[in-house]
C-alpha cells in the first residue's frame, strides 16, 4: 500500500530544485521546432493547494517556494518557473503549486507529447481531472518503474524522462537503477532526470545511487545538489539532488549559476551547500 502523499511536501526546497531543473531542460528542448516527448514515471496529482490541511501541517513550502515568493526572487534561470507559479496565483497570494505534469502541460507546445504514470488510486484520479481535455496527454494508472521500460522507445526521438519516486520504500533505489538502466538501453538519446533525497548520515543512499548511475555507459551524467542544512546523524532530509543523463548543452552552467542563488534564499544561515558536477563528461 502506498502511504506517501506529496501534498505534505509540495513546494519545498526539493521541489524547487527539481522543478527549476525540469523547466530548464524543457526550455532547452523547445529551442528546436521538432516535437519531443515528456515522460513522468511518478507524476503526483498535478496541482497542490498550499492552504490544504496537509500542506499547512508540515508547512514545508514556506521554506521552499514561499521564500522565493516573499523575497520576490528574480534571476534569469528561474524566470520561467516563477512566472508559471505566478500564473497559478494571479491575485498575489501563494495558494497553488504545480507539480511536474502541470509544468510540462503549461510549457509544452502543440506538437509535443506528454506521458504520465501514477500508481496511487486517489492521486491518479486527481491527476486525471487536472489533465482533462488535453489531447497531448496520455495518462497511465500503473507502476512507473515497470511502465517506463514498457513504453520506451517512443516514436518521437527527442525528449525528457523525469523519475521522481518518494523513496518511501527502500527498494525504490534499486528499482530506480534497474528502470534507468533498462530504459536507457532502449532510448540512448533521451534525457533522463532522476531526483533523489539526501538524508541523514545513517539513512542516506544518494552516494550509492550515483555510483550505480555512473556505471551506465552514457554520453554524460550531470549532478546538481542543493542542501539547505547540515547533515544530521540519524533523521531528516537536508537536501536533494538531480542526476541528469544526456544533460543538454549549457545546463551545467545554468545550474552552476542558479544553485548558489537558491542556496542563499533557502538555506539555514551558514548551513548546507551546493554541488554541480559531471560524473561522466562528454564521451
Ligand atoms: C514525489 S511524488 C511525485 C511528485 C511529482 N513528480 C512532482 O514533481 O510534484 C511521488 C509520486 O509517485 C507515486 N508513486 C509511488 N510509487 C509509485 C510507482 N511505483 N509507480 C508510479 N507512481 C508511484 C506516489 O503516489 C506519488 O504521487
PDB file of N, CA, C and O and ligand atoms in Angstrom, residues 2-6 9-11 15 18-19 22 38 40-46 48 97-101 103 117-121 123-124 140-147 162-169 172 175 195, ligand 1:
ATOM      1  N   UNK A   2       0.434   2.259  -0.784  1.00  0.00           N
ATOM      2  CA  UNK A   2       1.230   3.492  -0.871  1.00  0.00           C
ATOM      3  C   UNK A   2       0.736   4.492   0.176  1.00  0.00           C
ATOM      4  O   UNK A   2      -0.426   4.860   0.187  1.00  0.00           O
ATOM      5  N   UNK A   3       1.628   4.928   1.047  1.00  0.00           N
ATOM      6  CA  UNK A   3       1.184   5.879   2.073  1.00  0.00           C
ATOM      7  C   UNK A   3       1.654   7.305   1.772  1.00  0.00           C
ATOM      8  O   UNK A   3       1.105   8.268   2.283  1.00  0.00           O
ATOM      9  N   UNK A   4       2.668   7.436   0.918  1.00  0.00           N
ATOM     10  CA  UNK A   4       3.226   8.766   0.656  1.00  0.00           C
ATOM     11  C   UNK A   4       2.222   9.658  -0.074  1.00  0.00           C
ATOM     12  O   UNK A   4       1.611   9.247  -1.045  1.00  0.00           O
ATOM     13  N   UNK A   5       2.033  10.882   0.422  1.00  0.00           N
ATOM     14  CA  UNK A   5       1.201  11.871  -0.292  1.00  0.00           C
ATOM     15  C   UNK A   5       2.053  13.120  -0.477  1.00  0.00           C
ATOM     16  O   UNK A   5       2.519  13.718   0.499  1.00  0.00           O
ATOM     17  N   UNK A   6       2.215  13.524  -1.729  1.00  0.00           N
ATOM     18  CA  UNK A   6       3.103  14.655  -1.987  1.00  0.00           C
ATOM     19  C   UNK A   6       2.521  15.981  -1.491  1.00  0.00           C
ATOM     20  O   UNK A   6       3.256  16.962  -1.331  1.00  0.00           O
ATOM     21  N   UNK A   9       4.364  17.808   1.084  1.00  0.00           N
ATOM     22  CA  UNK A   9       5.719  18.291   0.784  1.00  0.00           C
ATOM     23  C   UNK A   9       5.775  19.279  -0.388  1.00  0.00           C
ATOM     24  O   UNK A   9       6.838  19.835  -0.669  1.00  0.00           O
ATOM     25  N   UNK A  10       4.640  19.464  -1.068  1.00  0.00           N
ATOM     26  CA  UNK A  10       4.635  20.273  -2.307  1.00  0.00           C
ATOM     27  C   UNK A  10       5.235  21.659  -2.072  1.00  0.00           C
ATOM     28  O   UNK A  10       4.904  22.341  -1.102  1.00  0.00           O
ATOM     29  N   UNK A  11       6.130  22.046  -2.968  1.00  0.00           N
ATOM     30  CA  UNK A  11       6.707  23.396  -2.906  1.00  0.00           C
ATOM     31  C   UNK A  11       7.880  23.522  -1.956  1.00  0.00           C
ATOM     32  O   UNK A  11       8.358  24.635  -1.716  1.00  0.00           O
ATOM     33  N   UNK A  15      11.366  20.341  -4.183  1.00  0.00           N
ATOM     34  CA  UNK A  15      10.525  20.624  -5.354  1.00  0.00           C
ATOM     35  C   UNK A  15      11.096  21.803  -6.152  1.00  0.00           C
ATOM     36  O   UNK A  15      11.058  21.809  -7.383  1.00  0.00           O
ATOM     37  N   UNK A  18      14.001  20.507  -8.177  1.00  0.00           N
ATOM     38  CA  UNK A  18      13.512  19.576  -9.204  1.00  0.00           C
ATOM     39  C   UNK A  18      12.798  20.315 -10.334  1.00  0.00           C
ATOM     40  O   UNK A  18      13.070  20.110 -11.515  1.00  0.00           O
ATOM     41  N   UNK A  19      11.882  21.191  -9.953  1.00  0.00           N
ATOM     42  CA  UNK A  19      11.056  21.846 -10.968  1.00  0.00           C
ATOM     43  C   UNK A  19      11.824  22.924 -11.724  1.00  0.00           C
ATOM     44  O   UNK A  19      11.592  23.130 -12.913  1.00  0.00           O
ATOM     45  N   UNK A  22      13.718  20.887 -14.188  1.00  0.00           N
ATOM     46  CA  UNK A  22      12.786  20.388 -15.221  1.00  0.00           C
ATOM     47  C   UNK A  22      12.486  21.490 -16.241  1.00  0.00           C
ATOM     48  O   UNK A  22      12.524  21.260 -17.455  1.00  0.00           O
ATOM     49  N   UNK A  38       7.590  14.193 -23.302  1.00  0.00           N
ATOM     50  CA  UNK A  38       7.908  14.310 -21.877  1.00  0.00           C
ATOM     51  C   UNK A  38       7.272  13.113 -21.172  1.00  0.00           C
ATOM     52  O   UNK A  38       6.072  12.872 -21.317  1.00  0.00           O
ATOM     53  N   UNK A  40       6.757  11.159 -17.425  1.00  0.00           N
ATOM     54  CA  UNK A  40       6.850  11.343 -15.972  1.00  0.00           C
ATOM     55  C   UNK A  40       6.457  10.014 -15.321  1.00  0.00           C
ATOM     56  O   UNK A  40       5.297   9.606 -15.399  1.00  0.00           O
ATOM     57  N   UNK A  41       7.428   9.318 -14.696  1.00  0.00           N
ATOM     58  CA  UNK A  41       7.135   7.970 -14.175  1.00  0.00           C
ATOM     59  C   UNK A  41       6.392   8.003 -12.842  1.00  0.00           C
ATOM     60  O   UNK A  41       5.722   7.054 -12.477  1.00  0.00           O
ATOM     61  N   UNK A  42       6.528   9.077 -12.088  1.00  0.00           N
ATOM     62  CA  UNK A  42       5.892   9.220 -10.763  1.00  0.00           C
ATOM     63  C   UNK A  42       5.281  10.625 -10.714  1.00  0.00           C
ATOM     64  O   UNK A  42       5.882  11.561 -10.203  1.00  0.00           O
ATOM     65  N   UNK A  43       4.076  10.749 -11.241  1.00  0.00           N
ATOM     66  CA  UNK A  43       3.558  12.075 -11.597  1.00  0.00           C
ATOM     67  C   UNK A  43       3.011  12.896 -10.445  1.00  0.00           C
ATOM     68  O   UNK A  43       3.048  14.118 -10.482  1.00  0.00           O
ATOM     69  N   UNK A  44       2.423  12.241  -9.438  1.00  0.00           N
ATOM     70  CA  UNK A  44       1.710  13.009  -8.417  1.00  0.00           C
ATOM     71  C   UNK A  44       0.376  13.488  -8.963  1.00  0.00           C
ATOM     72  O   UNK A  44      -0.102  13.023 -10.008  1.00  0.00           O
ATOM     73  N   UNK A  45      -0.219  14.465  -8.272  1.00  0.00           N
ATOM     74  CA  UNK A  45      -1.603  14.860  -8.564  1.00  0.00           C
ATOM     75  C   UNK A  45      -1.722  15.977  -9.609  1.00  0.00           C
ATOM     76  O   UNK A  45      -2.813  16.274 -10.070  1.00  0.00           O
ATOM     77  N   UNK A  46      -0.639  16.614  -9.937  1.00  0.00           N
ATOM     78  CA  UNK A  46      -0.699  17.682 -10.943  1.00  0.00           C
ATOM     79  C   UNK A  46      -0.705  19.063 -10.324  1.00  0.00           C
ATOM     80  O   UNK A  46       0.097  19.920 -10.671  1.00  0.00           O
ATOM     81  N   UNK A  48      -1.300  21.246  -6.455  1.00  0.00           N
ATOM     82  CA  UNK A  48      -1.447  21.118  -4.995  1.00  0.00           C
ATOM     83  C   UNK A  48      -1.907  22.435  -4.401  1.00  0.00           C
ATOM     84  O   UNK A  48      -1.456  23.503  -4.829  1.00  0.00           O
ATOM     85  N   UNK A  97       0.369  25.247  -6.071  1.00  0.00           N
ATOM     86  CA  UNK A  97       1.706  24.881  -6.539  1.00  0.00           C
ATOM     87  C   UNK A  97       1.571  23.789  -7.604  1.00  0.00           C
ATOM     88  O   UNK A  97       0.765  22.860  -7.454  1.00  0.00           O
ATOM     89  N   UNK A  98       2.347  23.921  -8.654  1.00  0.00           N
ATOM     90  CA  UNK A  98       2.263  22.973  -9.774  1.00  0.00           C
ATOM     91  C   UNK A  98       3.208  21.810  -9.540  1.00  0.00           C
ATOM     92  O   UNK A  98       4.336  22.004  -9.103  1.00  0.00           O
ATOM     93  N   UNK A  99       2.767  20.592  -9.867  1.00  0.00           N
ATOM     94  CA  UNK A  99       3.738  19.502  -9.861  1.00  0.00           C
ATOM     95  C   UNK A  99       4.216  19.274 -11.287  1.00  0.00           C
ATOM     96  O   UNK A  99       3.750  19.907 -12.233  1.00  0.00           O
ATOM     97  N   UNK A 100       5.141  18.337 -11.425  1.00  0.00           N
ATOM     98  CA  UNK A 100       5.845  18.183 -12.705  1.00  0.00           C
ATOM     99  C   UNK A 100       4.916  18.008 -13.926  1.00  0.00           C
ATOM    100  O   UNK A 100       5.193  18.603 -14.976  1.00  0.00           O
ATOM    101  N   UNK A 101       3.800  17.256 -13.841  1.00  0.00           N
ATOM    102  CA  UNK A 101       2.958  17.123 -15.049  1.00  0.00           C
ATOM    103  C   UNK A 101       2.326  18.448 -15.479  1.00  0.00           C
ATOM    104  O   UNK A 101       2.211  18.736 -16.677  1.00  0.00           O
ATOM    105  N   UNK A 103       3.537  21.436 -14.933  1.00  0.00           N
ATOM    106  CA  UNK A 103       4.606  22.263 -15.501  1.00  0.00           C
ATOM    107  C   UNK A 103       4.808  21.884 -16.963  1.00  0.00           C
ATOM    108  O   UNK A 103       4.894  22.746 -17.844  1.00  0.00           O
ATOM    109  N   UNK A 117       2.568   8.678 -15.586  1.00  0.00           N
ATOM    110  CA  UNK A 117       2.250   7.448 -14.845  1.00  0.00           C
ATOM    111  C   UNK A 117       2.120   7.770 -13.372  1.00  0.00           C
ATOM    112  O   UNK A 117       2.903   8.576 -12.829  1.00  0.00           O
ATOM    113  N   UNK A 118       1.127   7.163 -12.747  1.00  0.00           N
ATOM    114  CA  UNK A 118       0.924   7.351 -11.308  1.00  0.00           C
ATOM    115  C   UNK A 118       0.218   6.102 -10.796  1.00  0.00           C
ATOM    116  O   UNK A 118      -0.737   5.626 -11.402  1.00  0.00           O
ATOM    117  N   UNK A 119       0.696   5.582  -9.662  1.00  0.00           N
ATOM    118  CA  UNK A 119       0.170   4.314  -9.150  1.00  0.00           C
ATOM    119  C   UNK A 119      -0.915   4.492  -8.093  1.00  0.00           C
ATOM    120  O   UNK A 119      -1.796   3.649  -7.948  1.00  0.00           O
ATOM    121  N   UNK A 120      -0.869   5.592  -7.361  1.00  0.00           N
ATOM    122  CA  UNK A 120      -1.795   5.788  -6.235  1.00  0.00           C
ATOM    123  C   UNK A 120      -3.222   6.014  -6.752  1.00  0.00           C
ATOM    124  O   UNK A 120      -3.453   6.897  -7.580  1.00  0.00           O
ATOM    125  N   UNK A 121      -4.182   5.232  -6.214  1.00  0.00           N
ATOM    126  CA  UNK A 121      -5.559   5.278  -6.738  1.00  0.00           C
ATOM    127  C   UNK A 121      -6.187   6.664  -6.670  1.00  0.00           C
ATOM    128  O   UNK A 121      -6.881   7.074  -7.600  1.00  0.00           O
ATOM    129  N   UNK A 123      -4.506   9.712  -6.114  1.00  0.00           N
ATOM    130  CA  UNK A 123      -3.685  10.725  -6.805  1.00  0.00           C
ATOM    131  C   UNK A 123      -3.937  10.676  -8.311  1.00  0.00           C
ATOM    132  O   UNK A 123      -4.025  11.704  -8.973  1.00  0.00           O
ATOM    133  N   UNK A 124      -4.082   9.454  -8.843  1.00  0.00           N
ATOM    134  CA  UNK A 124      -4.242   9.344 -10.294  1.00  0.00           C
ATOM    135  C   UNK A 124      -5.581   9.932 -10.740  1.00  0.00           C
ATOM    136  O   UNK A 124      -5.689  10.504 -11.835  1.00  0.00           O
ATOM    137  N   UNK A 140      -1.389   6.970 -17.544  1.00  0.00           N
ATOM    138  CA  UNK A 140      -1.384   5.538 -17.220  1.00  0.00           C
ATOM    139  C   UNK A 140      -1.466   5.351 -15.710  1.00  0.00           C
ATOM    140  O   UNK A 140      -0.610   5.871 -14.990  1.00  0.00           O
ATOM    141  N   UNK A 141      -2.462   4.583 -15.285  1.00  0.00           N
ATOM    142  CA  UNK A 141      -2.543   4.209 -13.868  1.00  0.00           C
ATOM    143  C   UNK A 141      -1.731   2.932 -13.719  1.00  0.00           C
ATOM    144  O   UNK A 141      -2.278   1.824 -13.861  1.00  0.00           O
ATOM    145  N   UNK A 142      -0.431   3.089 -13.447  1.00  0.00           N
ATOM    146  CA  UNK A 142       0.429   1.901 -13.393  1.00  0.00           C
ATOM    147  C   UNK A 142       1.721   2.199 -12.652  1.00  0.00           C
ATOM    148  O   UNK A 142       2.036   3.358 -12.354  1.00  0.00           O
ATOM    149  N   UNK A 143       2.465   1.166 -12.393  1.00  0.00           N
ATOM    150  CA  UNK A 143       3.783   1.284 -11.768  1.00  0.00           C
ATOM    151  C   UNK A 143       4.742   1.974 -12.749  1.00  0.00           C
ATOM    152  O   UNK A 143       4.963   1.487 -13.858  1.00  0.00           O
ATOM    153  N   UNK A 144       5.295   3.081 -12.329  1.00  0.00           N
ATOM    154  CA  UNK A 144       6.147   3.863 -13.223  1.00  0.00           C
ATOM    155  C   UNK A 144       7.466   3.180 -13.559  1.00  0.00           C
ATOM    156  O   UNK A 144       8.028   3.406 -14.626  1.00  0.00           O
ATOM    157  N   UNK A 145       7.990   2.347 -12.650  1.00  0.00           N
ATOM    158  CA  UNK A 145       9.270   1.676 -12.933  1.00  0.00           C
ATOM    159  C   UNK A 145       9.090   0.678 -14.078  1.00  0.00           C
ATOM    160  O   UNK A 145       9.875   0.648 -15.016  1.00  0.00           O
ATOM    161  N   UNK A 146       8.018  -0.096 -13.960  1.00  0.00           N
ATOM    162  CA  UNK A 146       7.752  -1.100 -14.994  1.00  0.00           C
ATOM    163  C   UNK A 146       7.253  -0.399 -16.261  1.00  0.00           C
ATOM    164  O   UNK A 146       7.631  -0.727 -17.383  1.00  0.00           O
ATOM    165  N   UNK A 147       6.406   0.643 -16.060  1.00  0.00           N
ATOM    166  CA  UNK A 147       5.789   1.341 -17.185  1.00  0.00           C
ATOM    167  C   UNK A 147       6.820   2.002 -18.089  1.00  0.00           C
ATOM    168  O   UNK A 147       6.697   1.984 -19.317  1.00  0.00           O
ATOM    169  N   UNK A 162      11.325  12.184 -16.527  1.00  0.00           N
ATOM    170  CA  UNK A 162      11.548  12.566 -15.128  1.00  0.00           C
ATOM    171  C   UNK A 162      11.198  11.378 -14.248  1.00  0.00           C
ATOM    172  O   UNK A 162      10.101  10.821 -14.354  1.00  0.00           O
ATOM    173  N   UNK A 163      12.139  11.002 -13.386  1.00  0.00           N
ATOM    174  CA  UNK A 163      11.914   9.875 -12.464  1.00  0.00           C
ATOM    175  C   UNK A 163      11.963  10.439 -11.053  1.00  0.00           C
ATOM    176  O   UNK A 163      13.018  10.889 -10.590  1.00  0.00           O
ATOM    177  N   UNK A 164      10.804  10.452 -10.393  1.00  0.00           N
ATOM    178  CA  UNK A 164      10.678  11.202  -9.140  1.00  0.00           C
ATOM    179  C   UNK A 164       9.918  10.382  -8.085  1.00  0.00           C
ATOM    180  O   UNK A 164       8.826  10.768  -7.666  1.00  0.00           O
ATOM    181  N   UNK A 165      10.493   9.252  -7.664  1.00  0.00           N
ATOM    182  CA  UNK A 165       9.796   8.439  -6.654  1.00  0.00           C
ATOM    183  C   UNK A 165       9.893   9.076  -5.277  1.00  0.00           C
ATOM    184  O   UNK A 165      10.691   9.990  -5.060  1.00  0.00           O
ATOM    185  N   UNK A 166       9.102   8.543  -4.353  1.00  0.00           N
ATOM    186  CA  UNK A 166       9.141   9.100  -2.994  1.00  0.00           C
ATOM    187  C   UNK A 166      10.263   8.475  -2.174  1.00  0.00           C
ATOM    188  O   UNK A 166      10.637   8.996  -1.138  1.00  0.00           O
ATOM    189  N   UNK A 167      10.808   7.353  -2.599  1.00  0.00           N
ATOM    190  CA  UNK A 167      11.834   6.594  -1.867  1.00  0.00           C
ATOM    191  C   UNK A 167      11.332   6.215  -0.482  1.00  0.00           C
ATOM    192  O   UNK A 167      12.118   6.063   0.443  1.00  0.00           O
ATOM    193  N   UNK A 168      10.004   6.070  -0.324  1.00  0.00           N
ATOM    194  CA  UNK A 168       9.476   5.641   0.984  1.00  0.00           C
ATOM    195  C   UNK A 168       9.751   4.156   1.188  1.00  0.00           C
ATOM    196  O   UNK A 168       9.795   3.673   2.316  1.00  0.00           O
ATOM    197  N   UNK A 169       9.915   3.438   0.091  1.00  0.00           N
ATOM    198  CA  UNK A 169      10.271   2.011   0.185  1.00  0.00           C
ATOM    199  C   UNK A 169      11.756   1.916  -0.175  1.00  0.00           C
ATOM    200  O   UNK A 169      12.190   2.471  -1.186  1.00  0.00           O
ATOM    201  N   UNK A 172      13.130   1.269  -3.609  1.00  0.00           N
ATOM    202  CA  UNK A 172      12.997   2.272  -4.675  1.00  0.00           C
ATOM    203  C   UNK A 172      14.360   2.583  -5.313  1.00  0.00           C
ATOM    204  O   UNK A 172      14.448   2.829  -6.514  1.00  0.00           O
ATOM    205  N   UNK A 175      15.166  -0.095  -7.633  1.00  0.00           N
ATOM    206  CA  UNK A 175      14.187  -0.035  -8.735  1.00  0.00           C
ATOM    207  C   UNK A 175      14.517   1.099  -9.695  1.00  0.00           C
ATOM    208  O   UNK A 175      14.375   0.957 -10.908  1.00  0.00           O
ATOM    209  N   UNK A 195      15.440  12.413  -9.671  1.00  0.00           N
ATOM    210  CA  UNK A 195      15.509  13.144  -8.396  1.00  0.00           C
ATOM    211  C   UNK A 195      15.845  12.150  -7.283  1.00  0.00           C
ATOM    212  O   UNK A 195      15.400  11.003  -7.302  1.00  0.00           O
TER     213      UNK A 195
HETATM  214  C1  LIG B   1       7.426  12.625  -5.092  1.00  0.00           C
HETATM  215  S1  LIG B   1       5.820  12.300  -5.655  1.00  0.00           S
HETATM  216  C2  LIG B   1       5.785  12.948  -7.278  1.00  0.00           C
HETATM  217  C3  LIG B   1       5.738  14.402  -7.363  1.00  0.00           C
HETATM  218  C4  LIG B   1       5.678  14.994  -8.725  1.00  0.00           C
HETATM  219  N1  LIG B   1       6.505  14.295  -9.692  1.00  0.00           N
HETATM  220  C5  LIG B   1       6.089  16.441  -8.633  1.00  0.00           C
HETATM  221  O1  LIG B   1       7.021  16.854  -9.286  1.00  0.00           O
HETATM  222  O2  LIG B   1       5.487  17.204  -7.883  1.00  0.00           O
HETATM  223  C6  LIG B   1       5.897  10.591  -5.994  1.00  0.00           C
HETATM  224  C7  LIG B   1       4.600  10.037  -6.573  1.00  0.00           C
HETATM  225  O3  LIG B   1       4.829   8.714  -7.007  1.00  0.00           O
HETATM  226  C8  LIG B   1       3.690   7.932  -6.725  1.00  0.00           C
HETATM  227  N2  LIG B   1       4.160   6.541  -6.716  1.00  0.00           N
HETATM  228  C9  LIG B   1       4.693   5.824  -5.711  1.00  0.00           C
HETATM  229  N3  LIG B   1       5.128   4.625  -6.160  1.00  0.00           N
HETATM  230  C10 LIG B   1       4.877   4.595  -7.492  1.00  0.00           C
HETATM  231  C11 LIG B   1       5.133   3.667  -8.526  1.00  0.00           C
HETATM  232  N4  LIG B   1       5.756   2.501  -8.286  1.00  0.00           N
HETATM  233  N5  LIG B   1       4.784   3.997  -9.786  1.00  0.00           N
HETATM  234  C12 LIG B   1       4.171   5.189 -10.059  1.00  0.00           C
HETATM  235  N6  LIG B   1       3.896   6.112  -9.116  1.00  0.00           N
HETATM  236  C13 LIG B   1       4.256   5.826  -7.855  1.00  0.00           C
HETATM  237  C14 LIG B   1       3.190   8.465  -5.421  1.00  0.00           C
HETATM  238  O4  LIG B   1       1.811   8.175  -5.259  1.00  0.00           O
HETATM  239  C15 LIG B   1       3.461   9.965  -5.581  1.00  0.00           C
HETATM  240  O5  LIG B   1       2.344  10.623  -6.107  1.00  0.00           O
END
